[in-house]
PDB file of C-alpha atoms in Angstrom:
ATOM      1  CA  UNK A  29      19.741  35.278   1.662  1.00  0.00           C
ATOM      2  CA  UNK A  30      23.470  34.374   2.760  1.00  0.00           C
ATOM      3  CA  UNK A  31      24.963  31.034   1.918  1.00  0.00           C
ATOM      4  CA  UNK A  32      24.825  29.973   5.672  1.00  0.00           C
ATOM      5  CA  UNK A  33      21.042  30.907   5.729  1.00  0.00           C
ATOM      6  CA  UNK A  34      20.359  28.989   2.527  1.00  0.00           C
ATOM      7  CA  UNK A  35      22.388  25.832   3.926  1.00  0.00           C
ATOM      8  CA  UNK A  36      20.306  26.115   7.234  1.00  0.00           C
ATOM      9  CA  UNK A  37      17.081  26.400   5.291  1.00  0.00           C
ATOM     10  CA  UNK A  38      17.978  23.423   3.168  1.00  0.00           C
ATOM     11  CA  UNK A  39      18.959  21.154   6.217  1.00  0.00           C
ATOM     12  CA  UNK A  40      15.683  22.159   7.835  1.00  0.00           C
ATOM     13  CA  UNK A  41      13.645  21.319   4.631  1.00  0.00           C
ATOM     14  CA  UNK A  42      15.490  17.769   4.567  1.00  0.00           C
ATOM     15  CA  UNK A  43      14.815  17.307   8.252  1.00  0.00           C
ATOM     16  CA  UNK A  44      11.134  18.003   7.717  1.00  0.00           C
ATOM     17  CA  UNK A  45      11.073  15.777   4.520  1.00  0.00           C
ATOM     18  CA  UNK A  46      12.715  12.877   6.432  1.00  0.00           C
ATOM     19  CA  UNK A  47      10.370  13.225   9.300  1.00  0.00           C
ATOM     20  CA  UNK A  48       7.191  13.369   7.167  1.00  0.00           C
ATOM     21  CA  UNK A  49       8.431  10.174   5.169  1.00  0.00           C
ATOM     22  CA  UNK A  50       9.107   8.459   8.305  1.00  0.00           C
ATOM     23  CA  UNK A  51       5.873   9.111  10.050  1.00  0.00           C
ATOM     24  CA  UNK A  52       4.036   8.199   6.776  1.00  0.00           C
ATOM     25  CA  UNK A  53       5.891   4.850   6.603  1.00  0.00           C
ATOM     26  CA  UNK A  54       5.200   4.161  10.312  1.00  0.00           C
ATOM     27  CA  UNK A  55       1.335   4.848   9.949  1.00  0.00           C
ATOM     28  CA  UNK A  56       1.171   2.834   6.626  1.00  0.00           C
ATOM     29  CA  UNK A  57       2.689   0.035   8.648  1.00  0.00           C
ATOM     30  CA  UNK A  58      -0.152   0.180  11.198  1.00  0.00           C
ATOM     31  CA  UNK A  59      -2.751  -1.135   8.629  1.00  0.00           C
ATOM     32  CA  UNK A  60      -2.469  -4.737   9.379  1.00  0.00           C
ATOM     33  CA  UNK A  61      -2.529  -4.201  13.166  1.00  0.00           C
ATOM     34  CA  UNK A  62      -5.815  -2.101  12.852  1.00  0.00           C
ATOM     35  CA  UNK A  63      -7.329  -4.844  10.773  1.00  0.00           C
ATOM     36  CA  UNK A  64      -6.282  -7.564  13.222  1.00  0.00           C
ATOM     37  CA  UNK A  65      -7.678  -5.561  16.076  1.00  0.00           C
ATOM     38  CA  UNK A  66     -10.997  -5.096  14.173  1.00  0.00           C
ATOM     39  CA  UNK A  67     -11.255  -8.731  13.503  1.00  0.00           C
ATOM     40  CA  UNK A  68     -10.982  -9.394  17.332  1.00  0.00           C
ATOM     41  CA  UNK A  69     -13.916  -7.236  17.782  1.00  0.00           C
ATOM     42  CA  UNK A  70     -15.913  -9.704  15.448  1.00  0.00           C
ATOM     43  CA  UNK A  71     -15.884  -7.546  12.313  1.00  0.00           C
ATOM     44  CA  UNK A  72     -15.566  -9.473   9.156  1.00  0.00           C
ATOM     45  CA  UNK A  73     -13.532  -8.710   6.094  1.00  0.00           C
ATOM     46  CA  UNK A  74     -16.325  -7.403   3.883  1.00  0.00           C
ATOM     47  CA  UNK A  75     -17.753  -4.993   6.604  1.00  0.00           C
ATOM     48  CA  UNK A  76     -14.340  -3.710   7.543  1.00  0.00           C
ATOM     49  CA  UNK A  77     -13.396  -2.908   3.865  1.00  0.00           C
ATOM     50  CA  UNK A  78     -16.787  -1.283   3.356  1.00  0.00           C
ATOM     51  CA  UNK A  79     -16.111   0.902   6.591  1.00  0.00           C
ATOM     52  CA  UNK A  80     -12.591   1.793   5.435  1.00  0.00           C
ATOM     53  CA  UNK A  81     -13.866   3.101   2.007  1.00  0.00           C
ATOM     54  CA  UNK A  82     -16.893   4.884   3.294  1.00  0.00           C
ATOM     55  CA  UNK A  83     -14.808   6.794   5.997  1.00  0.00           C
ATOM     56  CA  UNK A  84     -11.874   7.472   3.752  1.00  0.00           C
ATOM     57  CA  UNK A  85     -13.640   8.501   0.456  1.00  0.00           C
ATOM     58  CA  UNK A  86     -14.947  11.821   1.361  1.00  0.00           C
ATOM     59  CA  UNK A  87     -11.409  13.118   1.861  1.00  0.00           C
ATOM     60  CA  UNK A  88     -10.319  12.019  -1.626  1.00  0.00           C
ATOM     61  CA  UNK A  89     -13.372  13.300  -3.105  1.00  0.00           C
ATOM     62  CA  UNK A  90     -12.739  16.738  -1.754  1.00  0.00           C
ATOM     63  CA  UNK A  91      -9.150  16.649  -2.936  1.00  0.00           C
ATOM     64  CA  UNK A  92     -10.377  15.372  -6.280  1.00  0.00           C
ATOM     65  CA  UNK A  93     -12.925  18.070  -6.778  1.00  0.00           C
ATOM     66  CA  UNK A  94     -10.262  20.651  -6.007  1.00  0.00           C
ATOM     67  CA  UNK A  95      -8.036  19.006  -8.503  1.00  0.00           C
ATOM     68  CA  UNK A  96     -10.898  19.121 -11.110  1.00  0.00           C
ATOM     69  CA  UNK A  97     -11.548  22.839 -10.626  1.00  0.00           C
ATOM     70  CA  UNK A  98      -7.842  23.661 -10.985  1.00  0.00           C
ATOM     71  CA  UNK A  99      -7.881  21.442 -14.124  1.00  0.00           C
ATOM     72  CA  UNK A 100     -10.540  23.492 -15.475  1.00  0.00           C
ATOM     73  CA  UNK A 101      -9.209  26.775 -14.424  1.00  0.00           C
ATOM     74  CA  UNK A 102      -5.800  26.039 -16.053  1.00  0.00           C
ATOM     75  CA  UNK A 103      -7.525  25.225 -19.245  1.00  0.00           C
ATOM     76  CA  UNK A 104      -6.649  21.627 -19.724  1.00  0.00           C
ATOM     77  CA  UNK A 105      -8.564  19.498 -22.168  1.00  0.00           C
ATOM     78  CA  UNK A 106     -11.623  17.703 -20.792  1.00  0.00           C
ATOM     79  CA  UNK A 107     -11.377  14.034 -19.598  1.00  0.00           C
ATOM     80  CA  UNK A 108     -12.629  11.629 -22.204  1.00  0.00           C
ATOM     81  CA  UNK A 109     -15.241   8.892 -21.116  1.00  0.00           C
ATOM     82  CA  UNK A 110     -12.869   6.025 -22.048  1.00  0.00           C
ATOM     83  CA  UNK A 111     -10.166   7.493 -19.796  1.00  0.00           C
ATOM     84  CA  UNK A 112     -12.250   7.791 -16.960  1.00  0.00           C
ATOM     85  CA  UNK A 113     -13.476   4.196 -17.225  1.00  0.00           C
ATOM     86  CA  UNK A 114     -10.098   3.052 -17.586  1.00  0.00           C
ATOM     87  CA  UNK A 115      -8.933   4.898 -14.507  1.00  0.00           C
ATOM     88  CA  UNK A 116     -12.038   3.528 -12.638  1.00  0.00           C
ATOM     89  CA  UNK A 117     -11.056  -0.084 -13.698  1.00  0.00           C
ATOM     90  CA  UNK A 118      -7.546   0.402 -12.604  1.00  0.00           C
ATOM     91  CA  UNK A 119      -8.794   1.653  -9.228  1.00  0.00           C
ATOM     92  CA  UNK A 120     -10.918  -1.402  -8.714  1.00  0.00           C
ATOM     93  CA  UNK A 121      -7.982  -3.722  -9.216  1.00  0.00           C
ATOM     94  CA  UNK A 122      -6.186  -1.808  -6.464  1.00  0.00           C
ATOM     95  CA  UNK A 123      -8.553  -0.447  -4.024  1.00  0.00           C
ATOM     96  CA  UNK A 124     -10.975  -3.295  -4.313  1.00  0.00           C
ATOM     97  CA  UNK A 125      -9.207  -6.574  -5.352  1.00  0.00           C
ATOM     98  CA  UNK A 126      -5.743  -5.843  -3.765  1.00  0.00           C
ATOM     99  CA  UNK A 127      -7.451  -4.560  -0.651  1.00  0.00           C
ATOM    100  CA  UNK A 128      -9.871  -7.404  -0.369  1.00  0.00           C
ATOM    101  CA  UNK A 129      -7.275 -10.121  -0.843  1.00  0.00           C
ATOM    102  CA  UNK A 130      -4.962  -8.434   1.611  1.00  0.00           C
ATOM    103  CA  UNK A 131      -7.694  -8.178   4.202  1.00  0.00           C
ATOM    104  CA  UNK A 132      -8.635 -11.712   3.651  1.00  0.00           C
ATOM    105  CA  UNK A 133      -5.034 -12.907   4.130  1.00  0.00           C
ATOM    106  CA  UNK A 134      -4.920 -11.281   7.625  1.00  0.00           C
ATOM    107  CA  UNK A 135      -7.449 -13.821   8.689  1.00  0.00           C
ATOM    108  CA  UNK A 136      -4.731 -16.487   8.378  1.00  0.00           C
ATOM    109  CA  UNK A 137      -1.243 -14.959   8.896  1.00  0.00           C
ATOM    110  CA  UNK A 138       0.383 -12.496  11.176  1.00  0.00           C
ATOM    111  CA  UNK A 139       0.422  -8.652  10.520  1.00  0.00           C
ATOM    112  CA  UNK A 140       4.187  -9.039  10.345  1.00  0.00           C
ATOM    113  CA  UNK A 141       4.318 -11.790   7.655  1.00  0.00           C
ATOM    114  CA  UNK A 142       1.582  -9.811   5.732  1.00  0.00           C
ATOM    115  CA  UNK A 143       3.723  -6.529   5.745  1.00  0.00           C
ATOM    116  CA  UNK A 144       6.886  -8.579   4.739  1.00  0.00           C
ATOM    117  CA  UNK A 145       4.923 -10.123   1.691  1.00  0.00           C
ATOM    118  CA  UNK A 146       3.432  -6.950   0.557  1.00  0.00           C
ATOM    119  CA  UNK A 147       6.845  -5.295   0.691  1.00  0.00           C
ATOM    120  CA  UNK A 148       7.999  -7.349  -2.272  1.00  0.00           C
ATOM    121  CA  UNK A 149       5.425  -5.797  -4.672  1.00  0.00           C
ATOM    122  CA  UNK A 150       8.166  -3.645  -6.585  1.00  0.00           C
ATOM    123  CA  UNK A 151       9.854  -6.879  -7.683  1.00  0.00           C
ATOM    124  CA  UNK A 152       6.489  -8.061  -9.197  1.00  0.00           C
ATOM    125  CA  UNK A 153       6.241  -4.521 -10.905  1.00  0.00           C
ATOM    126  CA  UNK A 154       9.550  -5.133 -12.662  1.00  0.00           C
ATOM    127  CA  UNK A 155       8.705  -8.636 -13.621  1.00  0.00           C
ATOM    128  CA  UNK A 156       5.393  -7.687 -15.063  1.00  0.00           C
ATOM    129  CA  UNK A 157       6.704  -4.777 -16.753  1.00  0.00           C
ATOM    130  CA  UNK A 158       9.085  -7.024 -18.726  1.00  0.00           C
ATOM    131  CA  UNK A 159       6.440  -9.631 -19.549  1.00  0.00           C
ATOM    132  CA  UNK A 160       3.657  -7.312 -20.390  1.00  0.00           C
ATOM    133  CA  UNK A 161       5.056  -4.028 -21.341  1.00  0.00           C
ATOM    134  CA  UNK A 162       8.496  -5.156 -22.748  1.00  0.00           C
ATOM    135  CA  UNK A 163      10.359  -3.075 -20.304  1.00  0.00           C
ATOM    136  CA  UNK A 164      14.036  -3.910 -19.488  1.00  0.00           C
ATOM    137  CA  UNK A 165      14.824  -6.087 -16.536  1.00  0.00           C
ATOM    138  CA  UNK A 166      17.983  -5.545 -14.841  1.00  0.00           C
ATOM    139  CA  UNK A 167      19.906  -8.612 -13.404  1.00  0.00           C
ATOM    140  CA  UNK A 168      19.716  -7.051  -9.917  1.00  0.00           C
ATOM    141  CA  UNK A 169      15.849  -7.166 -10.064  1.00  0.00           C
ATOM    142  CA  UNK A 170      16.067 -10.934 -10.430  1.00  0.00           C
ATOM    143  CA  UNK A 171      18.792 -11.194  -7.755  1.00  0.00           C
ATOM    144  CA  UNK A 172      16.499  -9.309  -5.356  1.00  0.00           C
ATOM    145  CA  UNK A 173      13.526 -11.362  -6.148  1.00  0.00           C
ATOM    146  CA  UNK A 174      15.395 -14.688  -5.374  1.00  0.00           C
ATOM    147  CA  UNK A 175      16.920 -13.074  -2.285  1.00  0.00           C
ATOM    148  CA  UNK A 176      13.700 -11.841  -0.892  1.00  0.00           C
ATOM    149  CA  UNK A 177      11.625 -14.974  -1.576  1.00  0.00           C
ATOM    150  CA  UNK A 178      14.452 -17.209  -0.190  1.00  0.00           C
ATOM    151  CA  UNK A 179      13.563 -15.160   2.988  1.00  0.00           C
ATOM    152  CA  UNK A 180       9.891 -16.125   2.680  1.00  0.00           C
ATOM    153  CA  UNK A 181      10.875 -19.673   2.130  1.00  0.00           C
ATOM    154  CA  UNK A 182      12.818 -19.636   5.234  1.00  0.00           C
ATOM    155  CA  UNK A 183       9.931 -18.208   7.210  1.00  0.00           C
ATOM    156  CA  UNK A 184       7.648 -20.818   5.809  1.00  0.00           C
ATOM    157  CA  UNK A 185      10.104 -23.677   6.672  1.00  0.00           C
ATOM    158  CA  UNK A 186      10.245 -22.491  10.233  1.00  0.00           C
ATOM    159  CA  UNK A 187       6.551 -22.424  10.661  1.00  0.00           C
ATOM    160  CA  UNK A 188       4.967 -24.318  13.733  1.00  0.00           C
ATOM    161  CA  UNK A 189       3.599 -27.711  12.856  1.00  0.00           C
ATOM    162  CA  UNK A 190      -0.043 -27.553  12.127  1.00  0.00           C
ATOM    163  CA  UNK A 191      -0.114 -24.022  10.698  1.00  0.00           C
ATOM    164  CA  UNK A 192       0.808 -25.040   7.090  1.00  0.00           C
ATOM    165  CA  UNK A 193      -2.759 -24.745   5.586  1.00  0.00           C
ATOM    166  CA  UNK A 194      -3.526 -21.443   7.133  1.00  0.00           C
ATOM    167  CA  UNK A 195       0.038 -20.146   6.224  1.00  0.00           C
ATOM    168  CA  UNK A 196      -0.278 -21.248   2.756  1.00  0.00           C
ATOM    169  CA  UNK A 197      -3.825 -19.637   2.258  1.00  0.00           C
ATOM    170  CA  UNK A 198      -2.919 -16.275   3.845  1.00  0.00           C
ATOM    171  CA  UNK A 199       0.448 -15.915   2.079  1.00  0.00           C
ATOM    172  CA  UNK A 200      -1.196 -16.986  -1.213  1.00  0.00           C
ATOM    173  CA  UNK A 201      -4.000 -14.214  -0.772  1.00  0.00           C
ATOM    174  CA  UNK A 202      -1.427 -11.497   0.249  1.00  0.00           C
ATOM    175  CA  UNK A 203       0.930 -12.469  -2.754  1.00  0.00           C
ATOM    176  CA  UNK A 204      -2.261 -12.048  -4.879  1.00  0.00           C
ATOM    177  CA  UNK A 205      -2.608  -8.637  -3.409  1.00  0.00           C
ATOM    178  CA  UNK A 206       1.051  -7.758  -4.056  1.00  0.00           C
ATOM    179  CA  UNK A 207       0.719  -8.927  -7.658  1.00  0.00           C
ATOM    180  CA  UNK A 208      -2.496  -6.913  -8.101  1.00  0.00           C
ATOM    181  CA  UNK A 209      -0.909  -3.730  -6.582  1.00  0.00           C
ATOM    182  CA  UNK A 210       2.151  -4.170  -9.031  1.00  0.00           C
ATOM    183  CA  UNK A 211      -0.159  -4.394 -11.946  1.00  0.00           C
ATOM    184  CA  UNK A 212      -1.897  -1.284 -10.740  1.00  0.00           C
ATOM    185  CA  UNK A 213       1.356   0.543 -10.511  1.00  0.00           C
ATOM    186  CA  UNK A 214       2.124  -0.147 -14.190  1.00  0.00           C
ATOM    187  CA  UNK A 215      -1.374   0.516 -15.496  1.00  0.00           C
ATOM    188  CA  UNK A 216      -1.994   3.585 -13.430  1.00  0.00           C
ATOM    189  CA  UNK A 217       1.345   5.473 -14.317  1.00  0.00           C
ATOM    190  CA  UNK A 218       0.392   6.588 -17.720  1.00  0.00           C
ATOM    191  CA  UNK A 219      -3.080   7.639 -16.720  1.00  0.00           C
ATOM    192  CA  UNK A 220      -1.913   9.748 -13.815  1.00  0.00           C
ATOM    193  CA  UNK A 221       0.415  11.551 -16.119  1.00  0.00           C
ATOM    194  CA  UNK A 222      -2.801  12.611 -18.209  1.00  0.00           C
ATOM    195  CA  UNK A 223      -5.309  12.950 -15.518  1.00  0.00           C
ATOM    196  CA  UNK A 224      -3.045  14.112 -12.401  1.00  0.00           C
ATOM    197  CA  UNK A 225      -2.421  12.158  -9.174  1.00  0.00           C
ATOM    198  CA  UNK A 226      -5.112  13.821  -7.177  1.00  0.00           C
ATOM    199  CA  UNK A 227      -7.915  13.522  -9.769  1.00  0.00           C
ATOM    200  CA  UNK A 228      -6.995  10.045 -10.817  1.00  0.00           C
ATOM    201  CA  UNK A 229      -6.997   8.854  -7.051  1.00  0.00           C
ATOM    202  CA  UNK A 230     -10.578  10.450  -6.757  1.00  0.00           C
ATOM    203  CA  UNK A 231     -11.727   8.588  -9.799  1.00  0.00           C
ATOM    204  CA  UNK A 232     -10.127   5.269  -8.627  1.00  0.00           C
ATOM    205  CA  UNK A 233     -11.279   5.386  -5.074  1.00  0.00           C
ATOM    206  CA  UNK A 234     -14.938   6.229  -6.207  1.00  0.00           C
ATOM    207  CA  UNK A 235     -15.003   3.294  -8.587  1.00  0.00           C
ATOM    208  CA  UNK A 236     -13.638   0.948  -6.184  1.00  0.00           C
ATOM    209  CA  UNK A 237     -15.988   2.217  -3.337  1.00  0.00           C
ATOM    210  CA  UNK A 238     -18.925   1.312  -5.528  1.00  0.00           C
ATOM    211  CA  UNK A 239     -17.817  -2.261  -5.881  1.00  0.00           C
ATOM    212  CA  UNK A 240     -16.867  -2.587  -2.240  1.00  0.00           C
ATOM    213  CA  UNK A 241     -20.280  -1.222  -1.252  1.00  0.00           C
ATOM    214  CA  UNK A 242     -22.059  -3.414  -3.749  1.00  0.00           C
ATOM    215  CA  UNK A 243     -20.191  -6.575  -2.463  1.00  0.00           C
ATOM    216  CA  UNK A 244     -21.098  -5.565   1.217  1.00  0.00           C
ATOM    217  CA  UNK A 245     -24.715  -5.208   0.323  1.00  0.00           C
ATOM    218  CA  UNK A 246     -24.830  -8.257  -1.578  1.00  0.00           C
ATOM    219  CA  UNK A 247     -23.504 -10.471   1.370  1.00  0.00           C
ATOM    220  CA  UNK A 248     -24.824  -8.384   4.426  1.00  0.00           C
ATOM    221  CA  UNK A 249     -27.627  -6.390   5.801  1.00  0.00           C
ATOM    222  CA  UNK A 250     -27.043  -2.577   6.080  1.00  0.00           C
ATOM    223  CA  UNK A 251     -27.240  -2.929   9.788  1.00  0.00           C
ATOM    224  CA  UNK A 252     -23.917  -4.867   9.817  1.00  0.00           C
ATOM    225  CA  UNK A 253     -22.250  -1.433   9.682  1.00  0.00           C
ATOM    226  CA  UNK A 254     -23.418  -0.691  13.148  1.00  0.00           C
ATOM    227  CA  UNK A 255     -20.358  -2.312  14.837  1.00  0.00           C
ATOM    228  CA  UNK A 256     -19.119  -2.026  18.329  1.00  0.00           C
ATOM    229  CA  UNK A 257     -17.410   1.378  19.470  1.00  0.00           C
ATOM    230  CA  UNK A 258     -14.005  -0.456  19.449  1.00  0.00           C
ATOM    231  CA  UNK A 259     -14.532  -1.820  16.127  1.00  0.00           C
ATOM    232  CA  UNK A 260     -15.478   1.603  14.737  1.00  0.00           C
ATOM    233  CA  UNK A 261     -12.432   3.156  16.340  1.00  0.00           C
ATOM    234  CA  UNK A 262     -10.325   0.537  14.598  1.00  0.00           C
ATOM    235  CA  UNK A 263     -12.204   1.213  11.250  1.00  0.00           C
ATOM    236  CA  UNK A 264     -11.819   5.043  11.524  1.00  0.00           C
ATOM    237  CA  UNK A 265      -8.146   4.635  12.384  1.00  0.00           C
ATOM    238  CA  UNK A 266      -7.704   2.390   9.411  1.00  0.00           C
ATOM    239  CA  UNK A 267      -9.358   4.736   7.180  1.00  0.00           C
ATOM    240  CA  UNK A 268      -7.718   8.069   8.364  1.00  0.00           C
ATOM    241  CA  UNK A 269      -4.725   7.245  10.318  1.00  0.00           C
ATOM    242  CA  UNK A 270      -3.378   4.245   8.126  1.00  0.00           C
ATOM    243  CA  UNK A 271      -4.757   5.434   4.723  1.00  0.00           C
ATOM    244  CA  UNK A 272      -5.499   9.103   4.179  1.00  0.00           C
ATOM    245  CA  UNK A 273      -3.015  10.713   6.467  1.00  0.00           C
ATOM    246  CA  UNK A 274       0.085   8.643   5.404  1.00  0.00           C
ATOM    247  CA  UNK A 275      -0.747   9.166   1.643  1.00  0.00           C
ATOM    248  CA  UNK A 276      -0.526  12.995   2.056  1.00  0.00           C
ATOM    249  CA  UNK A 277       2.500  12.678   4.261  1.00  0.00           C
ATOM    250  CA  UNK A 278       4.380  10.810   1.711  1.00  0.00           C
ATOM    251  CA  UNK A 279       3.523  13.174  -1.058  1.00  0.00           C
ATOM    252  CA  UNK A 280       4.665  16.050   1.133  1.00  0.00           C
ATOM    253  CA  UNK A 281       7.881  14.160   1.835  1.00  0.00           C
ATOM    254  CA  UNK A 282       8.587  13.721  -1.849  1.00  0.00           C
ATOM    255  CA  UNK A 283       8.517  17.377  -2.440  1.00  0.00           C
ATOM    256  CA  UNK A 284      11.444  17.851   0.152  1.00  0.00           C
ATOM    257  CA  UNK A 285      13.623  14.627  -0.309  1.00  0.00           C
ATOM    258  CA  UNK A 286      14.892  12.719  -3.162  1.00  0.00           C
ATOM    259  CA  UNK A 287      13.253   9.544  -4.274  1.00  0.00           C
ATOM    260  CA  UNK A 288      16.260   7.511  -3.265  1.00  0.00           C
ATOM    261  CA  UNK A 289      15.845   8.903   0.201  1.00  0.00           C
ATOM    262  CA  UNK A 290      12.191   8.014   0.226  1.00  0.00           C
ATOM    263  CA  UNK A 291      12.967   4.520  -0.868  1.00  0.00           C
ATOM    264  CA  UNK A 292      15.256   4.129   2.067  1.00  0.00           C
ATOM    265  CA  UNK A 293      12.663   5.355   4.518  1.00  0.00           C
ATOM    266  CA  UNK A 294      10.144   2.911   3.022  1.00  0.00           C
ATOM    267  CA  UNK A 295      12.051   0.142   4.461  1.00  0.00           C
ATOM    268  CA  UNK A 296      10.798   1.390   7.866  1.00  0.00           C
ATOM    269  CA  UNK A 297       7.379   0.045   7.150  1.00  0.00           C
ATOM    270  CA  UNK A 298       7.873  -3.695   7.631  1.00  0.00           C
ATOM    271  CA  UNK A 299      10.221  -2.988  10.540  1.00  0.00           C
ATOM    272  CA  UNK A 300       7.688  -0.811  12.208  1.00  0.00           C
ATOM    273  CA  UNK A 301       5.049  -3.478  11.757  1.00  0.00           C
ATOM    274  CA  UNK A 302       7.146  -6.212  13.215  1.00  0.00           C
ATOM    275  CA  UNK A 303       7.728  -3.963  16.361  1.00  0.00           C
ATOM    276  CA  UNK A 304       4.313  -2.738  16.681  1.00  0.00           C
ATOM    277  CA  UNK A 305       2.713  -6.110  16.009  1.00  0.00           C
ATOM    278  CA  UNK A 306       4.929  -7.552  18.969  1.00  0.00           C
ATOM    279  CA  UNK A 307       3.927  -4.729  21.250  1.00  0.00           C
ATOM    280  CA  UNK A 308       0.174  -4.419  20.496  1.00  0.00           C
ATOM    281  CA  UNK A 309      -0.704  -7.751  19.273  1.00  0.00           C
ATOM    282  CA  UNK A 310       1.771  -9.983  20.964  1.00  0.00           C
ATOM    283  CA  UNK A 311       3.035 -11.335  17.780  1.00  0.00           C
ATOM    284  CA  UNK A 312       6.587 -12.738  18.394  1.00  0.00           C
ATOM    285  CA  UNK A 313       9.026 -13.736  15.516  1.00  0.00           C
ATOM    286  CA  UNK A 314      11.482 -16.684  15.972  1.00  0.00           C
ATOM    287  CA  UNK A 315      15.103 -16.487  15.008  1.00  0.00           C
ATOM    288  CA  UNK A 316      14.473 -18.203  11.815  1.00  0.00           C
ATOM    289  CA  UNK A 317      11.736 -15.661  10.899  1.00  0.00           C
ATOM    290  CA  UNK A 318      14.074 -12.836  11.772  1.00  0.00           C
ATOM    291  CA  UNK A 319      16.603 -13.977   9.419  1.00  0.00           C
ATOM    292  CA  UNK A 320      13.940 -14.406   6.686  1.00  0.00           C
ATOM    293  CA  UNK A 321      12.692 -10.933   7.483  1.00  0.00           C
ATOM    294  CA  UNK A 322      16.152  -9.331   7.087  1.00  0.00           C
ATOM    295  CA  UNK A 323      16.579 -11.066   3.755  1.00  0.00           C
ATOM    296  CA  UNK A 324      13.410  -9.708   2.522  1.00  0.00           C
ATOM    297  CA  UNK A 325      13.951  -6.186   3.649  1.00  0.00           C
ATOM    298  CA  UNK A 326      17.600  -6.256   2.375  1.00  0.00           C
ATOM    299  CA  UNK A 327      16.632  -7.526  -1.043  1.00  0.00           C
ATOM    300  CA  UNK A 328      13.666  -5.121  -1.630  1.00  0.00           C
ATOM    301  CA  UNK A 329      15.338  -2.182   0.066  1.00  0.00           C
ATOM    302  CA  UNK A 330      18.528  -2.675  -1.951  1.00  0.00           C
ATOM    303  CA  UNK A 331      16.822  -3.116  -5.221  1.00  0.00           C
ATOM    304  CA  UNK A 332      14.417  -0.107  -4.632  1.00  0.00           C
ATOM    305  CA  UNK A 333      17.309   2.262  -3.802  1.00  0.00           C
ATOM    306  CA  UNK A 334      19.276   1.154  -6.731  1.00  0.00           C
ATOM    307  CA  UNK A 335      16.310   1.250  -9.203  1.00  0.00           C
ATOM    308  CA  UNK A 336      15.485   4.904  -8.355  1.00  0.00           C
ATOM    309  CA  UNK A 337      18.957   6.247  -8.776  1.00  0.00           C
TER     310      UNK A 337
END
């Protein structure tokens, strides 16, 4: 292969990586919109979460079984029961608790604000890493935290009169989701290294699915899963288009581009949510909210990029 051919192949590889990463970020950004559309069809939080898990789980199980066979073929040591239980508990923290509080929060706040709040989870990861795992906190993490939450405070301050209680409840629920996902990141990292990402995801999703389905059965009749065609379409898109496909796209992108580039592309997610929510849901941001959104995206985006260098 000539240098020119190699250079062309590298540029093509990078272009594909950027495209996959961008598409993955945009699809992740549609989650809140799909949830909002399902709510408009009369589906409640527990039913929607159960449908999402039931529809997405088979894909992860297939990938997990393949990973388990690969692990056995490669002669890796068997997984201990304690490790499997710990992986399941960590999965419940993310795929049930973090998802449930996020879904609940969208009953009270816009998809735009929900995405902006969730976007701050890397800052919580650093803070809890320092508090619980004695990890070093760099000054830029604290600066980014203050910068981003100043943006959220600006959005709250500019909220219309009469929306204070709903805004506070919804934002608190989504912040709880962001905190839970940050803890998940810290707890999952060492287990992923021992189990492997595909098999870990299978265990985590399976454990969370048991809790999600149990919660649904304790609060609903099985017949509640028979939702309208439009609601089922929203649930199917939420499970496949906003969960399964983007997770594989982002992994594929990481094989082709750097972590720094992937971090920059990640800032597309809240921007895409803002644009799509305006186009599909009719959500409109005021000038003050735009300033707050810019502060949040700039703070978290800058921190994430610097942290991955």
